[in-house]
XYZ file of C-alpha atoms in Angstrom:
297
model
C -37.214 -46.857 -34.914
C -33.716 -47.347 -33.969
C -31.120 -44.709 -35.432
C -28.295 -46.579 -34.475
C -25.104 -45.533 -33.810
C -20.935 -46.592 -34.700
C -17.826 -47.609 -33.255
C -14.728 -47.612 -34.966
C -12.602 -50.999 -35.313
C -9.449 -49.457 -36.050
C -9.195 -45.949 -37.895
C -5.818 -45.318 -40.198
C -5.295 -42.172 -42.144
C -2.658 -42.526 -44.475
C -2.820 -39.512 -46.834
C -5.095 -36.189 -47.315
C -6.827 -36.257 -50.879
C -6.451 -33.344 -52.958
C -10.538 -32.844 -52.371
C -9.158 -31.767 -49.010
C -10.768 -34.881 -47.449
C -8.399 -37.647 -45.988
C -8.136 -41.544 -46.420
C -9.285 -43.569 -44.251
C -9.716 -47.271 -43.464
C -11.715 -48.613 -40.839
C -14.065 -51.407 -39.784
C -17.548 -49.878 -38.976
C -19.445 -51.457 -36.450
C -23.368 -51.158 -35.737
C -24.482 -51.102 -32.807
C -28.329 -51.960 -31.406
C -28.123 -48.724 -28.964
C -28.833 -45.220 -30.342
C -31.374 -42.159 -31.249
C -35.057 -43.464 -31.146
C -36.611 -41.258 -34.371
C -40.240 -41.385 -35.740
C -40.779 -39.813 -39.025
C -44.243 -39.130 -40.474
C -45.461 -37.193 -43.859
C -47.199 -34.048 -44.055
C -48.566 -32.386 -46.484
C -47.904 -28.931 -46.561
C -44.229 -29.949 -47.321
C -42.768 -28.349 -44.484
C -40.472 -29.476 -42.003
C -40.961 -30.201 -38.471
C -38.782 -31.306 -35.694
C -39.687 -32.311 -32.138
C -36.629 -33.506 -29.927
C -36.355 -34.924 -26.730
C -32.809 -34.040 -25.589
C -31.446 -36.469 -23.606
C -27.695 -35.983 -24.551
C -25.435 -36.051 -21.954
C -25.329 -32.608 -19.567
C -22.261 -31.655 -20.326
C -22.536 -31.799 -24.434
C -26.672 -31.253 -24.410
C -26.153 -27.694 -25.498
C -24.612 -28.551 -28.681
C -27.392 -30.554 -29.839
C -30.124 -27.600 -28.773
C -28.127 -24.859 -30.563
C -29.016 -26.735 -33.890
C -32.144 -28.106 -32.949
C -36.096 -26.719 -33.185
C -34.698 -24.589 -30.117
C -31.991 -22.756 -31.458
C -30.939 -22.612 -35.625
C -32.632 -25.036 -37.030
C -31.294 -24.563 -40.538
C -27.674 -25.986 -39.133
C -29.088 -29.171 -38.535
C -28.594 -31.941 -40.757
C -31.895 -33.638 -40.507
C -32.816 -29.952 -42.133
C -30.309 -30.078 -44.378
C -31.238 -33.756 -45.747
C -34.763 -32.708 -46.116
C -33.501 -29.582 -48.037
C -31.259 -31.813 -50.384
C -33.903 -34.466 -50.768
C -36.660 -32.272 -51.829
C -34.300 -30.331 -54.291
C -33.994 -32.908 -56.265
C -37.637 -34.780 -55.590
C -40.085 -31.742 -55.390
C -43.248 -34.177 -55.342
C -42.354 -35.689 -52.021
C -44.081 -34.416 -48.697
C -42.696 -32.803 -46.209
C -41.761 -34.648 -42.438
C -42.789 -34.181 -38.667
C -39.616 -35.648 -37.618
C -39.790 -36.770 -33.392
C -36.190 -37.639 -32.540
C -35.197 -38.354 -28.720
C -31.808 -37.734 -28.867
C -28.853 -39.863 -27.049
C -26.037 -39.937 -29.232
C -23.955 -37.095 -28.134
C -22.025 -34.904 -30.678
C -18.106 -34.507 -31.145
C -18.434 -38.329 -29.851
C -17.239 -40.602 -32.690
C -20.486 -42.263 -32.890
C -21.611 -40.731 -36.129
C -24.937 -39.188 -33.738
C -25.885 -36.804 -36.780
C -25.003 -39.306 -40.061
C -27.237 -41.895 -38.652
C -30.145 -39.263 -38.211
C -29.532 -38.156 -41.738
C -29.855 -42.206 -42.983
C -32.788 -42.460 -41.147
C -34.446 -39.969 -43.387
C -33.013 -40.856 -46.391
C -35.027 -44.341 -45.929
C -37.694 -43.220 -44.587
C -38.310 -41.367 -48.376
C -36.709 -44.818 -49.722
C -40.349 -46.347 -49.528
C -42.321 -43.529 -50.384
C -41.443 -43.290 -54.127
C -40.004 -46.072 -56.690
C -38.345 -43.326 -58.878
C -35.490 -43.777 -56.277
C -31.880 -44.553 -57.822
C -29.955 -46.636 -55.234
C -26.899 -44.537 -56.620
C -28.258 -41.426 -56.947
C -29.368 -41.743 -53.282
C -25.828 -42.881 -52.268
C -24.498 -39.940 -53.909
C -26.433 -37.435 -52.204
C -26.191 -39.221 -48.528
C -21.944 -39.291 -49.328
C -22.792 -35.269 -49.968
C -24.529 -34.821 -46.348
C -22.134 -36.735 -44.726
C -19.027 -38.792 -45.296
C -20.506 -41.755 -42.831
C -23.838 -41.318 -44.110
C -23.702 -44.205 -46.632
C -22.886 -46.614 -44.120
C -25.786 -45.852 -42.403
C -27.668 -46.679 -45.313
C -26.017 -50.337 -45.115
C -27.465 -52.597 -43.076
C -24.415 -54.348 -42.111
C -20.535 -53.696 -40.369
C -18.332 -52.988 -43.084
C -14.898 -52.107 -44.353
C -14.781 -48.652 -45.386
C -12.607 -46.589 -47.219
C -11.993 -43.467 -49.326
C -13.434 -40.649 -47.735
C -16.147 -43.141 -46.052
C -18.094 -43.658 -49.187
C -16.928 -47.127 -49.974
C -18.265 -49.978 -48.662
C -17.134 -53.923 -48.274
C -19.761 -56.054 -46.072
C -17.602 -57.880 -43.954
C -18.565 -60.667 -41.574
C -17.617 -59.788 -37.516
C -18.577 -62.433 -34.463
C -21.416 -60.987 -32.673
C -20.665 -59.660 -29.024
C -20.894 -57.306 -26.517
C -19.679 -54.049 -25.150
C -19.563 -51.084 -22.673
C -19.719 -47.437 -24.075
C -18.143 -44.278 -22.179
C -19.498 -41.688 -22.776
C -17.603 -38.726 -22.286
C -18.034 -35.001 -21.587
C -14.484 -34.013 -23.303
C -14.773 -32.324 -27.245
C -12.856 -33.360 -29.588
C -12.894 -31.083 -32.681
C -13.217 -32.973 -35.519
C -11.082 -30.436 -37.873
C -8.490 -29.647 -35.252
C -7.905 -33.660 -35.070
C -7.330 -34.136 -38.590
C -5.231 -31.040 -38.738
C -2.940 -32.533 -36.134
C -2.122 -35.375 -38.116
C -0.539 -33.458 -40.515
C -0.816 -35.844 -43.324
C 0.838 -35.421 -46.398
C -1.222 -34.777 -49.585
C -1.457 -37.930 -52.216
C -1.855 -36.271 -55.677
C -3.840 -39.530 -56.943
C -5.306 -41.335 -53.785
C -5.417 -45.127 -54.661
C -8.684 -45.896 -52.845
C -8.736 -49.063 -54.054
C -5.457 -50.394 -52.184
C -7.641 -49.984 -48.708
C -10.246 -51.993 -49.752
C -8.976 -55.270 -48.245
C -8.043 -56.828 -44.421
C -5.474 -58.961 -43.831
C -6.049 -62.631 -44.140
C -5.540 -62.739 -39.968
C -7.441 -59.628 -39.366
C -10.366 -60.456 -41.006
C -10.321 -64.363 -39.392
C -10.244 -62.670 -35.716
C -13.247 -60.608 -36.510
C -14.989 -63.409 -37.864
C -13.948 -65.385 -34.288
C -14.307 -62.435 -32.361
C -10.624 -62.664 -31.031
C -10.738 -59.448 -30.000
C -7.475 -59.741 -28.148
C -5.132 -60.950 -31.135
C -6.799 -57.143 -33.076
C -5.057 -54.875 -30.131
C -1.622 -54.038 -31.962
C -2.851 -54.951 -35.741
C -6.218 -52.621 -35.427
C -5.179 -48.965 -34.538
C -6.618 -45.447 -34.323
C -4.480 -42.725 -35.460
C -6.415 -40.305 -33.574
C -5.373 -42.245 -30.206
C -2.121 -40.218 -29.443
C -3.474 -36.420 -30.676
C -6.624 -37.330 -27.928
C -4.414 -38.758 -24.860
C -2.299 -35.989 -25.256
C -5.077 -33.662 -24.950
C -7.317 -35.483 -22.434
C -4.946 -37.908 -20.457
C -8.478 -38.783 -18.800
C -9.121 -40.806 -22.053
C -5.851 -42.608 -22.189
C -6.654 -44.064 -18.433
C -9.897 -44.876 -19.541
C -8.697 -47.352 -22.403
C -6.342 -48.793 -19.778
C -8.979 -48.964 -17.343
C -11.117 -51.239 -19.836
C -8.508 -53.559 -20.449
C -7.336 -54.116 -16.791
C -10.852 -54.527 -15.681
C -11.591 -57.127 -18.782
C -12.225 -55.595 -22.142
C -10.881 -58.013 -24.550
C -10.477 -54.521 -26.775
C -10.359 -51.010 -26.407
C -10.287 -47.812 -28.402
C -10.989 -44.333 -29.424
C -14.206 -44.498 -31.805
C -13.428 -42.150 -34.562
C -11.578 -38.876 -33.849
C -13.151 -39.151 -30.485
C -14.153 -38.791 -27.495
C -16.232 -41.510 -26.435
C -13.877 -44.754 -26.179
C -15.144 -48.291 -25.814
C -14.464 -51.433 -24.271
C -15.441 -55.200 -26.268
C -16.173 -58.514 -24.279
C -17.523 -61.801 -25.314
C -20.501 -62.835 -22.754
C -23.037 -60.606 -21.045
C -21.611 -61.947 -17.416
C -18.343 -60.601 -18.615
C -20.020 -57.495 -20.366
C -22.216 -56.290 -16.540
C -19.064 -57.779 -14.535
C -16.946 -54.880 -16.640
C -19.528 -52.520 -16.156
C -19.696 -52.340 -12.405
C -16.219 -52.092 -12.661
C -16.330 -49.345 -14.456
C -19.024 -47.446 -12.702
C -17.054 -47.736 -9.856
C -13.812 -46.474 -10.948
C -15.669 -43.671 -12.740
C -18.463 -42.508 -10.964
C -19.218 -39.396 -12.903
C -19.323 -40.642 -15.897
C -22.079 -42.175 -18.327
C -21.501 -45.703 -19.554
C -23.786 -47.734 -22.077
C -23.961 -51.293 -22.679
C -24.212 -52.407 -26.206
C -24.399 -55.121 -28.489
C -23.011 -55.845 -32.405
């Protein structure tokens, strides 16, 4: 089963909330690329994880440190298992086989998508699951987890738990799996957003009509100045090569390119398989030491 990665189309951080989280506004796209995960019930009620670590070499150790080879108590799958079992003791234990491809510190939701896969597995085992309760538990695990429980592309707001399904024209893209590490906490701190006492999350639930129309039509070039990732200036200042990657994606034929999440991966979007293959060849020639992945959405 695919545990899909996501990318952000734009990421605005208007303010910091009284609960310590930041208010966000972004479009999340679900990709057809990610981790492979197989989950089976075991009667012992225990948790077993078997990993095949295929993350790019520069970041592979970060996953090993929280896998069965390291401190499993820090693994998001184990945390999810523990939280679900605390509320539903009658559920069985699990044995999970995970082929890990999504790198950490990448802005791709690698941990959150795995957690959502485990939630989804347990959904099918008990009719007692209440969807509102599950989404609440999922949000406690991570802000991006509720999105991965949805099957659609979404406009995401609040701290990540407010979702609105949106129509996005199908397309293709190239993802650069970069070795740089950007700390999420440091990136948010670097924004220095003011605290807002009463965050009006609902004001961020709608898109401008022209942006919504461009998403439906797949007119990415029209969105270059309208969908902005607030983390790009910080990321590009710390790692200028990330900014160069974005410039090269656009120069080599991508209609739209951006940092995803708080980093550090960069992607380029196109319309058409032939254009994507041409873009991939150019990027591989220009950046021979990087790993690139083709995806659809």
